[in-house]
PDB file of C-alpha atoms in Angstrom:
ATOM      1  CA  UNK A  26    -165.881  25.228-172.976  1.00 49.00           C
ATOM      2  CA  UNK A  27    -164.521  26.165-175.990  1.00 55.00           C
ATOM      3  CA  UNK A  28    -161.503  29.134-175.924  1.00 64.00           C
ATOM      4  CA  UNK A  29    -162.717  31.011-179.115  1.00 65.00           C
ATOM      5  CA  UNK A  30    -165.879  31.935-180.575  1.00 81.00           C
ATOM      6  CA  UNK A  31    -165.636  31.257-184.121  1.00 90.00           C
ATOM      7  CA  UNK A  32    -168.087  31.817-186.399  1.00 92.00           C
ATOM      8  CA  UNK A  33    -169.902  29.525-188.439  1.00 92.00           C
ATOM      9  CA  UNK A  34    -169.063  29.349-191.999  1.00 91.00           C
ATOM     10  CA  UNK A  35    -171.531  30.406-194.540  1.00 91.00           C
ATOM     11  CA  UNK A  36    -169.922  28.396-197.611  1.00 92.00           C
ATOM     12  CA  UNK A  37    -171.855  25.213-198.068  1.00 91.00           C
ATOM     13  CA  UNK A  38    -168.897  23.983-199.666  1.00 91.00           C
ATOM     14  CA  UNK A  39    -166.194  25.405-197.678  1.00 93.00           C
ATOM     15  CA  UNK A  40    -168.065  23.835-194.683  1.00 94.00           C
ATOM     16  CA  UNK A  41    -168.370  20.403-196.259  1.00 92.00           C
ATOM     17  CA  UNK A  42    -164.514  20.569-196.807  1.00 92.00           C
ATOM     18  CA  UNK A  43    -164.172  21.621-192.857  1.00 94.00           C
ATOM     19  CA  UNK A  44    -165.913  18.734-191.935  1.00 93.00           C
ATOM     20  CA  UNK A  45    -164.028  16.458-193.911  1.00 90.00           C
ATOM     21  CA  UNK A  46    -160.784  17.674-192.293  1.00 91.00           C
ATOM     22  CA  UNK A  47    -162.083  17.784-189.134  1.00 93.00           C
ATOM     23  CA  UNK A  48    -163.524  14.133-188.635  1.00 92.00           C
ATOM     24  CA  UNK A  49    -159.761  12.961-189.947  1.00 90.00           C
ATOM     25  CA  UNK A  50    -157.760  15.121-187.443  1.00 91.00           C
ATOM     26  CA  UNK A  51    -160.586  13.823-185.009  1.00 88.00           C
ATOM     27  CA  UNK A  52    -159.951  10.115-185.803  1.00 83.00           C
ATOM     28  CA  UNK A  53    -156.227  10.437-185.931  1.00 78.00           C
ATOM     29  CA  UNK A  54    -154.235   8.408-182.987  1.00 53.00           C
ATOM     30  CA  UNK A  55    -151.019   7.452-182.407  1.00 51.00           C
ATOM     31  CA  UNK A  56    -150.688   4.361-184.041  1.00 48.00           C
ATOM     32  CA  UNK A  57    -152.171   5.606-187.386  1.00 47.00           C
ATOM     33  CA  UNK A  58    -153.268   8.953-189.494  1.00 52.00           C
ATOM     34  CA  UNK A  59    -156.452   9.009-190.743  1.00 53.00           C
ATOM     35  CA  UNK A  60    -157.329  10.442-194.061  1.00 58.00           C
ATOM     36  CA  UNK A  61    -160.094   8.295-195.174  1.00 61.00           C
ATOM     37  CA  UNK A  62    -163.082  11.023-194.687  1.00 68.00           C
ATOM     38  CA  UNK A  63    -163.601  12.487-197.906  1.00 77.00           C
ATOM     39  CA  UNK A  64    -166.539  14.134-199.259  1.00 70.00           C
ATOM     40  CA  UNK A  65    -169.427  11.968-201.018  1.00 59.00           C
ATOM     41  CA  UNK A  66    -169.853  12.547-205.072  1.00 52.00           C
ATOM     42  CA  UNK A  67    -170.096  16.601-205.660  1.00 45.00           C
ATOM     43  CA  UNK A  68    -172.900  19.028-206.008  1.00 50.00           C
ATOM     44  CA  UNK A  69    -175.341  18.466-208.669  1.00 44.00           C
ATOM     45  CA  UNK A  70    -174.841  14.779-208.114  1.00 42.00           C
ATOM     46  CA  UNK A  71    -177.859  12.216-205.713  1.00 42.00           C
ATOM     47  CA  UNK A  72    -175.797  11.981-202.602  1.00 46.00           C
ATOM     48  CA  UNK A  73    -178.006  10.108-200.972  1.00 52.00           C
ATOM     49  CA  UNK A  74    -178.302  11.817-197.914  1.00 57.00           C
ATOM     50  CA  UNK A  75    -174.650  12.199-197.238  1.00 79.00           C
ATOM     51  CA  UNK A  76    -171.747  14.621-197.917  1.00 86.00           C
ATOM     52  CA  UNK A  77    -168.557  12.938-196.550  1.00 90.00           C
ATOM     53  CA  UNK A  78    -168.045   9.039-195.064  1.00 87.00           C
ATOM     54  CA  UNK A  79    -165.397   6.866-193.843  1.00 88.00           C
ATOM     55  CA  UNK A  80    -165.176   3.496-195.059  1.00 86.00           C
ATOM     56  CA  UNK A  81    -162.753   2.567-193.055  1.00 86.00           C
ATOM     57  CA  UNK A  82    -164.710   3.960-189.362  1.00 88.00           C
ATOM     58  CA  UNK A  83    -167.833   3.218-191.332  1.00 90.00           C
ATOM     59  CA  UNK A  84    -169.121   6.668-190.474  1.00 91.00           C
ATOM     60  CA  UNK A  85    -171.588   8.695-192.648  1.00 91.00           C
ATOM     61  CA  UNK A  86    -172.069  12.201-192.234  1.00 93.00           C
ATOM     62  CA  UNK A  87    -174.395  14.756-193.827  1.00 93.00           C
ATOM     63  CA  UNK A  88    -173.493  18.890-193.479  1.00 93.00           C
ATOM     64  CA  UNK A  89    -176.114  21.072-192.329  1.00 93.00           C
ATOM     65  CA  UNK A  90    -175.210  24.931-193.352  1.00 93.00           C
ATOM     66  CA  UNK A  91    -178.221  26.846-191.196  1.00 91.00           C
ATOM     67  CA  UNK A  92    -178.352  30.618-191.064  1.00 87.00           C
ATOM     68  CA  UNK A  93    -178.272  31.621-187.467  1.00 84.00           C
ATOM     69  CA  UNK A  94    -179.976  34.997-187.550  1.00 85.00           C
ATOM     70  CA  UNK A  95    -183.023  32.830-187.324  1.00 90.00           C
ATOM     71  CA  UNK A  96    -185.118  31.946-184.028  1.00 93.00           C
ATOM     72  CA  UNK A  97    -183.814  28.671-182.610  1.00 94.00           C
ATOM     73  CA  UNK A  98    -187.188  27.028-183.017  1.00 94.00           C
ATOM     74  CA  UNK A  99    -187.421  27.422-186.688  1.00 95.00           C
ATOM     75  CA  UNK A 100    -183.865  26.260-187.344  1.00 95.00           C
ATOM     76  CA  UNK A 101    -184.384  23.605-185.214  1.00 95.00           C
ATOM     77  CA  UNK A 102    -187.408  22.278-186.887  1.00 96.00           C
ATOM     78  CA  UNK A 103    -186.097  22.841-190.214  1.00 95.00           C
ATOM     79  CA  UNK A 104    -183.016  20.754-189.128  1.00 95.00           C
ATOM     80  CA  UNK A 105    -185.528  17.606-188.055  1.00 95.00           C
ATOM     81  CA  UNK A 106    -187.232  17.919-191.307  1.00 95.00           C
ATOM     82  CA  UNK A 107    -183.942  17.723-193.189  1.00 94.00           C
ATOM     83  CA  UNK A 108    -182.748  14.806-190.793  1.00 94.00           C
ATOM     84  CA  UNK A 109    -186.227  13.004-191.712  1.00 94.00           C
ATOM     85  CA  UNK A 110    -185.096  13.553-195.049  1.00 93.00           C
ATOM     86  CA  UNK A 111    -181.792  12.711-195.462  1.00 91.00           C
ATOM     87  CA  UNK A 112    -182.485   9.150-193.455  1.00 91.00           C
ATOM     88  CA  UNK A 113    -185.130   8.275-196.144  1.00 90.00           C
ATOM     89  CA  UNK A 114    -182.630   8.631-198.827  1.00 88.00           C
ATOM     90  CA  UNK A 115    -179.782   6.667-197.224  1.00 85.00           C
ATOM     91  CA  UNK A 116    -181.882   3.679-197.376  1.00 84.00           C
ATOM     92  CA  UNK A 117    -180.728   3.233-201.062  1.00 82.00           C
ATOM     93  CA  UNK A 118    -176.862   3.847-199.785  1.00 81.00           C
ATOM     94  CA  UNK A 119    -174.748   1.355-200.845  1.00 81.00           C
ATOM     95  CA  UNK A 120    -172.376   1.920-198.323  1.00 83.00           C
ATOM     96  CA  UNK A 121    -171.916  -0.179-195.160  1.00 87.00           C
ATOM     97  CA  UNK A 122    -171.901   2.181-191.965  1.00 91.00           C
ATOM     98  CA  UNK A 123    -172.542   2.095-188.504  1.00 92.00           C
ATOM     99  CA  UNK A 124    -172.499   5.563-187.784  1.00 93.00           C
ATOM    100  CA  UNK A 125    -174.585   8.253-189.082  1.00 94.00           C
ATOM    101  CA  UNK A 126    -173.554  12.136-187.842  1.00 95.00           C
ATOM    102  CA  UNK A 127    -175.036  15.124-188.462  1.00 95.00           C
ATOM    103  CA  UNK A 128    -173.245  18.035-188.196  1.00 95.00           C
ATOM    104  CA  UNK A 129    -174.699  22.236-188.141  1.00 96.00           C
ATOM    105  CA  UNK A 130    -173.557  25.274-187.728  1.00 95.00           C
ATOM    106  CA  UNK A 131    -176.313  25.590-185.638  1.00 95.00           C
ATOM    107  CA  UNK A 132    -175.573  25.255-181.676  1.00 93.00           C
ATOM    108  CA  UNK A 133    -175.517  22.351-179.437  1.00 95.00           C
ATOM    109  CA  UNK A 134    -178.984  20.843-178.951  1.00 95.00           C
ATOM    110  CA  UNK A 135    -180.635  19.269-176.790  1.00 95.00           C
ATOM    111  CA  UNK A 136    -183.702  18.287-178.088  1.00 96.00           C
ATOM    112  CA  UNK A 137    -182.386  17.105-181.814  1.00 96.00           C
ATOM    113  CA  UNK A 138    -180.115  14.836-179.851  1.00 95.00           C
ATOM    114  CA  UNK A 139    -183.192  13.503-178.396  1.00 96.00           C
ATOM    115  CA  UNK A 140    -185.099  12.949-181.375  1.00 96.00           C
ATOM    116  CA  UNK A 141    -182.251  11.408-182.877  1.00 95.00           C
ATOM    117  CA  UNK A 142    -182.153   8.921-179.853  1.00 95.00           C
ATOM    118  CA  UNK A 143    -186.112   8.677-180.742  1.00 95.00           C
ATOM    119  CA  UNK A 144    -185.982   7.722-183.752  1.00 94.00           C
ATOM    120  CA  UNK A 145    -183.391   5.567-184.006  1.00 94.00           C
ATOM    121  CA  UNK A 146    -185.420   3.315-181.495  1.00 95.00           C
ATOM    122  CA  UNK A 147    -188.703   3.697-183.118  1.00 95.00           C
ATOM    123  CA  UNK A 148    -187.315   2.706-186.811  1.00 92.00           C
ATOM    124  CA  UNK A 149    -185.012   0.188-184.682  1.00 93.00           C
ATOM    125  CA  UNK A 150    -181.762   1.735-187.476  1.00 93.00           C
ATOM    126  CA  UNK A 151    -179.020  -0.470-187.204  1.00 92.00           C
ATOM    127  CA  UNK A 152    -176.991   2.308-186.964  1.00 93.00           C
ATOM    128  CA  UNK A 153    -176.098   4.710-184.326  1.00 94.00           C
ATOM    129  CA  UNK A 154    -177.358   8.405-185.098  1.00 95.00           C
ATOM    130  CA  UNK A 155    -175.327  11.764-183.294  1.00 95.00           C
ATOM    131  CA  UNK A 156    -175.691  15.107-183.651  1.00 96.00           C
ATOM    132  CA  UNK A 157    -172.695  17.339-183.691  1.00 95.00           C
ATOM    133  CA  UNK A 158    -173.528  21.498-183.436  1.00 95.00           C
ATOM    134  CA  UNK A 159    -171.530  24.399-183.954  1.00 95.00           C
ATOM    135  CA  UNK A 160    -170.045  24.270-180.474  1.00 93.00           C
ATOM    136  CA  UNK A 161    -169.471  20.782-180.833  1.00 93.00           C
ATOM    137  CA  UNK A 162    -167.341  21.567-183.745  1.00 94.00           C
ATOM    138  CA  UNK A 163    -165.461  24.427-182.217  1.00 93.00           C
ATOM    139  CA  UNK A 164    -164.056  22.429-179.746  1.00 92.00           C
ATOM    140  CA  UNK A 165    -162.120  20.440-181.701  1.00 92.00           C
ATOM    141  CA  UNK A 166    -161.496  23.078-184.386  1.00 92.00           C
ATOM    142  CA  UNK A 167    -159.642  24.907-181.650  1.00 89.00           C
ATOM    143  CA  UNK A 168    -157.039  22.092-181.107  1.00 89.00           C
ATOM    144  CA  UNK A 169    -155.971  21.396-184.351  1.00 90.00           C
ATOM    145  CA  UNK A 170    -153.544  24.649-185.571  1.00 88.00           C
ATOM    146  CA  UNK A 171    -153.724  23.546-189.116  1.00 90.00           C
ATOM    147  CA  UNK A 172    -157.599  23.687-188.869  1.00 92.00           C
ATOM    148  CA  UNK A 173    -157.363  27.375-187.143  1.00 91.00           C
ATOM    149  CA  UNK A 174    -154.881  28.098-189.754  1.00 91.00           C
ATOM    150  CA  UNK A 175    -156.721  27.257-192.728  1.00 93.00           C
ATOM    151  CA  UNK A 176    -160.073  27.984-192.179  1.00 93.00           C
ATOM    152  CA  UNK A 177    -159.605  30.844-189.272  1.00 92.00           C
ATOM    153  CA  UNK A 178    -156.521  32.452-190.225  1.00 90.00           C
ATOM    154  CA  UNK A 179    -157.128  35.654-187.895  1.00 86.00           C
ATOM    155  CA  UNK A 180    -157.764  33.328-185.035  1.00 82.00           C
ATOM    156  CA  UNK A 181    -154.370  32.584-184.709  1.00 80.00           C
ATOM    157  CA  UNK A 182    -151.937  34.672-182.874  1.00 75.00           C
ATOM    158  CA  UNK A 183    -149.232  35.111-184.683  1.00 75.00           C
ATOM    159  CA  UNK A 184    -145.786  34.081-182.902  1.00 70.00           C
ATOM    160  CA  UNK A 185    -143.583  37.121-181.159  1.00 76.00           C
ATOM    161  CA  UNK A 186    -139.914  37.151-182.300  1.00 75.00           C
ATOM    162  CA  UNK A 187    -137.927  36.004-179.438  1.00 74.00           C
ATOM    163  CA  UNK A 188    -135.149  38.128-179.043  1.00 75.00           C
ATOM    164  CA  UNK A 189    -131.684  36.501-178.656  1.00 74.00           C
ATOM    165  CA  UNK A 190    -130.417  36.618-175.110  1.00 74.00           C
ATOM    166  CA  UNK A 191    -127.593  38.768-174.701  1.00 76.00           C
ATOM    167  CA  UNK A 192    -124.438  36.511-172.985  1.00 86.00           C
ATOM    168  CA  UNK A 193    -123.371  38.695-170.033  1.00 90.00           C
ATOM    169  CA  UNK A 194    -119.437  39.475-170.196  1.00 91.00           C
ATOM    170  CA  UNK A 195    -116.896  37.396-168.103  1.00 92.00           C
ATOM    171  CA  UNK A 196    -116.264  39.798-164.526  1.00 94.00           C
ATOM    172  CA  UNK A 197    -119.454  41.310-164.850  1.00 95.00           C
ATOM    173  CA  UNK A 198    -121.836  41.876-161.958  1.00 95.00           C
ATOM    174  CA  UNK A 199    -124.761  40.157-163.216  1.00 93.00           C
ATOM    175  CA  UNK A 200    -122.678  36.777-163.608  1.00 93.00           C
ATOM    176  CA  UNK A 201    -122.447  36.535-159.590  1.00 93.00           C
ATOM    177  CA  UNK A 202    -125.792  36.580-158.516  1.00 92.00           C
ATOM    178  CA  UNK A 203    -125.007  36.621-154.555  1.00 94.00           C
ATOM    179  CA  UNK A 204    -123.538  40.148-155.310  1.00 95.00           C
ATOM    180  CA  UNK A 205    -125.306  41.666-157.889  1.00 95.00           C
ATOM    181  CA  UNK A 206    -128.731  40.473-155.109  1.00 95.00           C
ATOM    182  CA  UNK A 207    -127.177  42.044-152.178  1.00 95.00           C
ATOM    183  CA  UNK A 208    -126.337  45.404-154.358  1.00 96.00           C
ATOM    184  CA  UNK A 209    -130.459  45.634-155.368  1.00 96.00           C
ATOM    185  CA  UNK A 210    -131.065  45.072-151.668  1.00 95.00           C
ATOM    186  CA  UNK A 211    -128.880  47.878-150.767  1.00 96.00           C
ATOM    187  CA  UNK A 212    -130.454  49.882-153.866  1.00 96.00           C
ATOM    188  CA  UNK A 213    -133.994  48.974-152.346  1.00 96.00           C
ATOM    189  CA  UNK A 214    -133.690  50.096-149.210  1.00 96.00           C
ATOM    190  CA  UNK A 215    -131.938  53.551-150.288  1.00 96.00           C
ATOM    191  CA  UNK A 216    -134.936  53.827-152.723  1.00 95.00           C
ATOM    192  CA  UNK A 217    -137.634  53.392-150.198  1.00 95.00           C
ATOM    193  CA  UNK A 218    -135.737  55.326-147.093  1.00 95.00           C
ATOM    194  CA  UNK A 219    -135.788  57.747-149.455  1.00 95.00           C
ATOM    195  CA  UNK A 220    -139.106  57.699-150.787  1.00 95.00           C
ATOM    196  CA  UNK A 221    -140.250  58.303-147.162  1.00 93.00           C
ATOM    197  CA  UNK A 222    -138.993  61.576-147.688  1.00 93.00           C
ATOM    198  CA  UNK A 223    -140.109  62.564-151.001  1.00 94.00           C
ATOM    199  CA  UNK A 224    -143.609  61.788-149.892  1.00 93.00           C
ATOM    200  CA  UNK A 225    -143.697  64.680-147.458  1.00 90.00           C
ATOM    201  CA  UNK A 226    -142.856  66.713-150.334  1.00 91.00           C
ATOM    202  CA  UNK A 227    -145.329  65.131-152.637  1.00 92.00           C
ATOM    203  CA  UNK A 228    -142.489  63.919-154.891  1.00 93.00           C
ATOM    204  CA  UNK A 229    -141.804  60.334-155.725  1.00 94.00           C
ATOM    205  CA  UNK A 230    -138.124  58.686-156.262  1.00 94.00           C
ATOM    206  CA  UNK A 231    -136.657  58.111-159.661  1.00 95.00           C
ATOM    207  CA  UNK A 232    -136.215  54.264-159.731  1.00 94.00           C
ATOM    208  CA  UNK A 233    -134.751  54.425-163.359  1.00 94.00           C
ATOM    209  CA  UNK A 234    -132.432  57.633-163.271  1.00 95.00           C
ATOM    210  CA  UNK A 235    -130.538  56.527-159.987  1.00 95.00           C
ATOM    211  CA  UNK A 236    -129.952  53.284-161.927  1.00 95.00           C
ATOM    212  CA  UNK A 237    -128.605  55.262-164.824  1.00 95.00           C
ATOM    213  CA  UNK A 238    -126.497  57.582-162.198  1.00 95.00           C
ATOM    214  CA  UNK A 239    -124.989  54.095-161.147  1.00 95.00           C
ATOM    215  CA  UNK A 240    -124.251  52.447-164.136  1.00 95.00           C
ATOM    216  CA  UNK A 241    -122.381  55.882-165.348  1.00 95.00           C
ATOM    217  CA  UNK A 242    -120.725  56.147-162.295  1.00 95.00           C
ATOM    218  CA  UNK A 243    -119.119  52.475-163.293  1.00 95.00           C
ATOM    219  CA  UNK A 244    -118.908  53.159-166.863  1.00 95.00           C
ATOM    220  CA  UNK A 245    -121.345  50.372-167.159  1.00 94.00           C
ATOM    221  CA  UNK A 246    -124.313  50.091-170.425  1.00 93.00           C
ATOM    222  CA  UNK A 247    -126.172  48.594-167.097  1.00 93.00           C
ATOM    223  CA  UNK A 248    -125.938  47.488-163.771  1.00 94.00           C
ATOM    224  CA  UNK A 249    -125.842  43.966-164.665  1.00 94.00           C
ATOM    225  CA  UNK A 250    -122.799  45.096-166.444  1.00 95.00           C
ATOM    226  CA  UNK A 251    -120.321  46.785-163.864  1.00 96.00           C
ATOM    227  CA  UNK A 252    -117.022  45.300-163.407  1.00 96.00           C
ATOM    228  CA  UNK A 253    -117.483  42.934-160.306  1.00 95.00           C
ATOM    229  CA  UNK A 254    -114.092  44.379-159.493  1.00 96.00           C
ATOM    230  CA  UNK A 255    -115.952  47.946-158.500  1.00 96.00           C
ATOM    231  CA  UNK A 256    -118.804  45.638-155.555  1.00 96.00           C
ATOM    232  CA  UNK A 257    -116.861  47.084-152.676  1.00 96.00           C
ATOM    233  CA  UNK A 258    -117.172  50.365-154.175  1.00 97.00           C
ATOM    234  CA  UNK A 259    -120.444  50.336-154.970  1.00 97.00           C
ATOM    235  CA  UNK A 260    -121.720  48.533-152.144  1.00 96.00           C
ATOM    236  CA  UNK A 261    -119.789  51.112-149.743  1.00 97.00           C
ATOM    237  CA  UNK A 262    -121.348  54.470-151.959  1.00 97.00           C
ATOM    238  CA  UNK A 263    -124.895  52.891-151.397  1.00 97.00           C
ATOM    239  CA  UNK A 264    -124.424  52.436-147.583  1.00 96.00           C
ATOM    240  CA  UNK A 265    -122.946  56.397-147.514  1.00 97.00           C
ATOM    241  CA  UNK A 266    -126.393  56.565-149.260  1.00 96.00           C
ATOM    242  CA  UNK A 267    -128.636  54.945-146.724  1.00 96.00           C
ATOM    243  CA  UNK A 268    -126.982  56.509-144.293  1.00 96.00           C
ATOM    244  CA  UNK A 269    -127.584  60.222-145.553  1.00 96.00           C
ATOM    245  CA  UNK A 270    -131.209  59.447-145.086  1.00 95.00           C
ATOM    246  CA  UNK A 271    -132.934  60.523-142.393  1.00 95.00           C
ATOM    247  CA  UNK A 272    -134.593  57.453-141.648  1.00 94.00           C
ATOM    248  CA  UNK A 273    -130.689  56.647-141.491  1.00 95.00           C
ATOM    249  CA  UNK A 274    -129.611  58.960-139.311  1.00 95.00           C
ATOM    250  CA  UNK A 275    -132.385  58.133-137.055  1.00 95.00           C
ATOM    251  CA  UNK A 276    -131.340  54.489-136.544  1.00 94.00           C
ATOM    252  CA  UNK A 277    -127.809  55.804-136.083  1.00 93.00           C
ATOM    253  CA  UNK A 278    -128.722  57.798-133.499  1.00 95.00           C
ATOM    254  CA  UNK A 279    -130.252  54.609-131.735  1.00 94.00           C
ATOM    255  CA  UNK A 280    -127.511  52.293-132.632  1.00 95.00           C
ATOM    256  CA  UNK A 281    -129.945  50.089-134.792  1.00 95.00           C
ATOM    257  CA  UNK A 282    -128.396  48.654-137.888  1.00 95.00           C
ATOM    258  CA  UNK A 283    -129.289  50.362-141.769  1.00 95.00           C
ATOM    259  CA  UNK A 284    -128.381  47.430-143.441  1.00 95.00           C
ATOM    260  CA  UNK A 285    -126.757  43.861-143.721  1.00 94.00           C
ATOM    261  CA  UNK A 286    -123.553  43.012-144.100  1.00 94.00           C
ATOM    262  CA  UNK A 287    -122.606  41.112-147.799  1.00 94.00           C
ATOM    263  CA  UNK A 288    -121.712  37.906-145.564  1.00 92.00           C
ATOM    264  CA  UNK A 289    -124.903  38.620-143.194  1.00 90.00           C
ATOM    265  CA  UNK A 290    -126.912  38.642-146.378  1.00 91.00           C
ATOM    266  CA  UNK A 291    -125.503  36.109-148.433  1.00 87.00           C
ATOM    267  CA  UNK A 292    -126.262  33.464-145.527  1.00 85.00           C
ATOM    268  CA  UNK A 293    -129.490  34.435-144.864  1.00 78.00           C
ATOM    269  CA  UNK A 294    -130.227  34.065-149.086  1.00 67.00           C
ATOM    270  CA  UNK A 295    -129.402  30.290-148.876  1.00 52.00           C
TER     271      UNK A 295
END
């Protein structure tokens, strides 16, 4: 299933010159780059039934530009006659093929697929016939970024500036992981004991101005960014924190443990 939902073009031209691009990126692999399909003599002139061909895939393949604010069964039947058509005059081609496609900007469909595999039996054409909708077409538009680019510019999201990652300083908190974790598990579980009582209240805790109230206490831009030197400190301040709670003071009371101990902790992170 295709990812966008593009909508057809209504340029004959501009569609012919789609289709041409899009049957090269399609045949491209990785041993070679195709950019044999080009498009066949230009308007005004007998193309024969054809608007762009490979000689070197031996592929023919005629554009079909279809207004879709029509009911399927009238494009549909205007599309057969045209096919009818357009295999009458590339009798007189003088081009060797062995594949004739038809392409829309009609849907997927069924039934001219069918009638294409009809008539291709019935005339016995030496020649295999295909049908290639709008959908069809979509799905491979959508792969190819220079495709999106050129013919659906405001299908393609444009890039976000990465910004450059700011190098932590050498003794800062952040740069030993096992310390700065075991401080935001102490911060955590002052946060939620905490929160336990604000809730009674109808009040909720300030996650971001107790980080701020930290990082000041430190003279730190950020908690990442407190000296390393100040983790007893700290750590000590957030257990006298814990503590102070009454969900603190309640384990006290019953000689159940607030909170790890750094070595505790750091084992039980490995």
């Amino acid at each position: 299933m295709a990812k966008y939902q593009l909508p057809p073009l209504k340029d004959e031209r501009l569609f012919e010159e789609l289709t041409c691009d899009l049957f090269n990126f399609v045949e491209n692999t990785s041993s070679y780059v195709n950019t044999d399909f080009q498009t066949f003599g230009v308007k005004g002139q007998n193309q024969k039934g054809i608007d762009v061909f490979s000689s070197k895939t031996k592929t023919v393949i005629q554009c079909k530009l279809k207004s879709i604010g029509r009911k399927d069964e009238t494009i549909r039947k205007n599309l057969i006659q045209d096919i009818n058509a357009d295999l009458e005059k590339a009798k007189d081609l003088a081009i060797d093929f062995d594949k004739f496609v038809f392409v829309s900007t009609f849907r997927d469909d069924a039934q001219i697929q069918e009638y294409l595999n009809q008539i291709k039996r019935e005339q016995e054409l030496p020649f295999h016939l295909y049908y290639w909708g709008w959908d069809t077409i979509t799905k491979h538009i959508e792969q190819s970024e220079a495709l999106l680019h050129k013919y659906f510019p405001k299908f393609v999201k444009k890039a976000k500036p990465v910004k450059a990652k700011i190098e932590l300083p050498d003794g800062a908190l952040g740069k030993e992981l096992s310390k700065k974790n075991y401080i935001d598990y102490l911060k955590k579980r002052y946060g939620d004991w905490k929160q336990i009582e604000l809730s009674k209240k109808g009040e909720k805790f300030n996650w971001a101005a107790f980080t701020v109230s930290l990082s000041k206490r430190y003279k730190a831009s950020g908690m990442n960014y407190i000296d390393v030197r100040h983790f007893e400190d700290l750590a000590s301040y957030l257990k006298s924190r814990i503590d102070g709670t009454i969900m603190g003071k309640v384990n006290k009371s019953k000689g159940i443990k607030n909170y790890s101990v750094f070595e505790e902790f750091s084992e039980n992170e490995v």
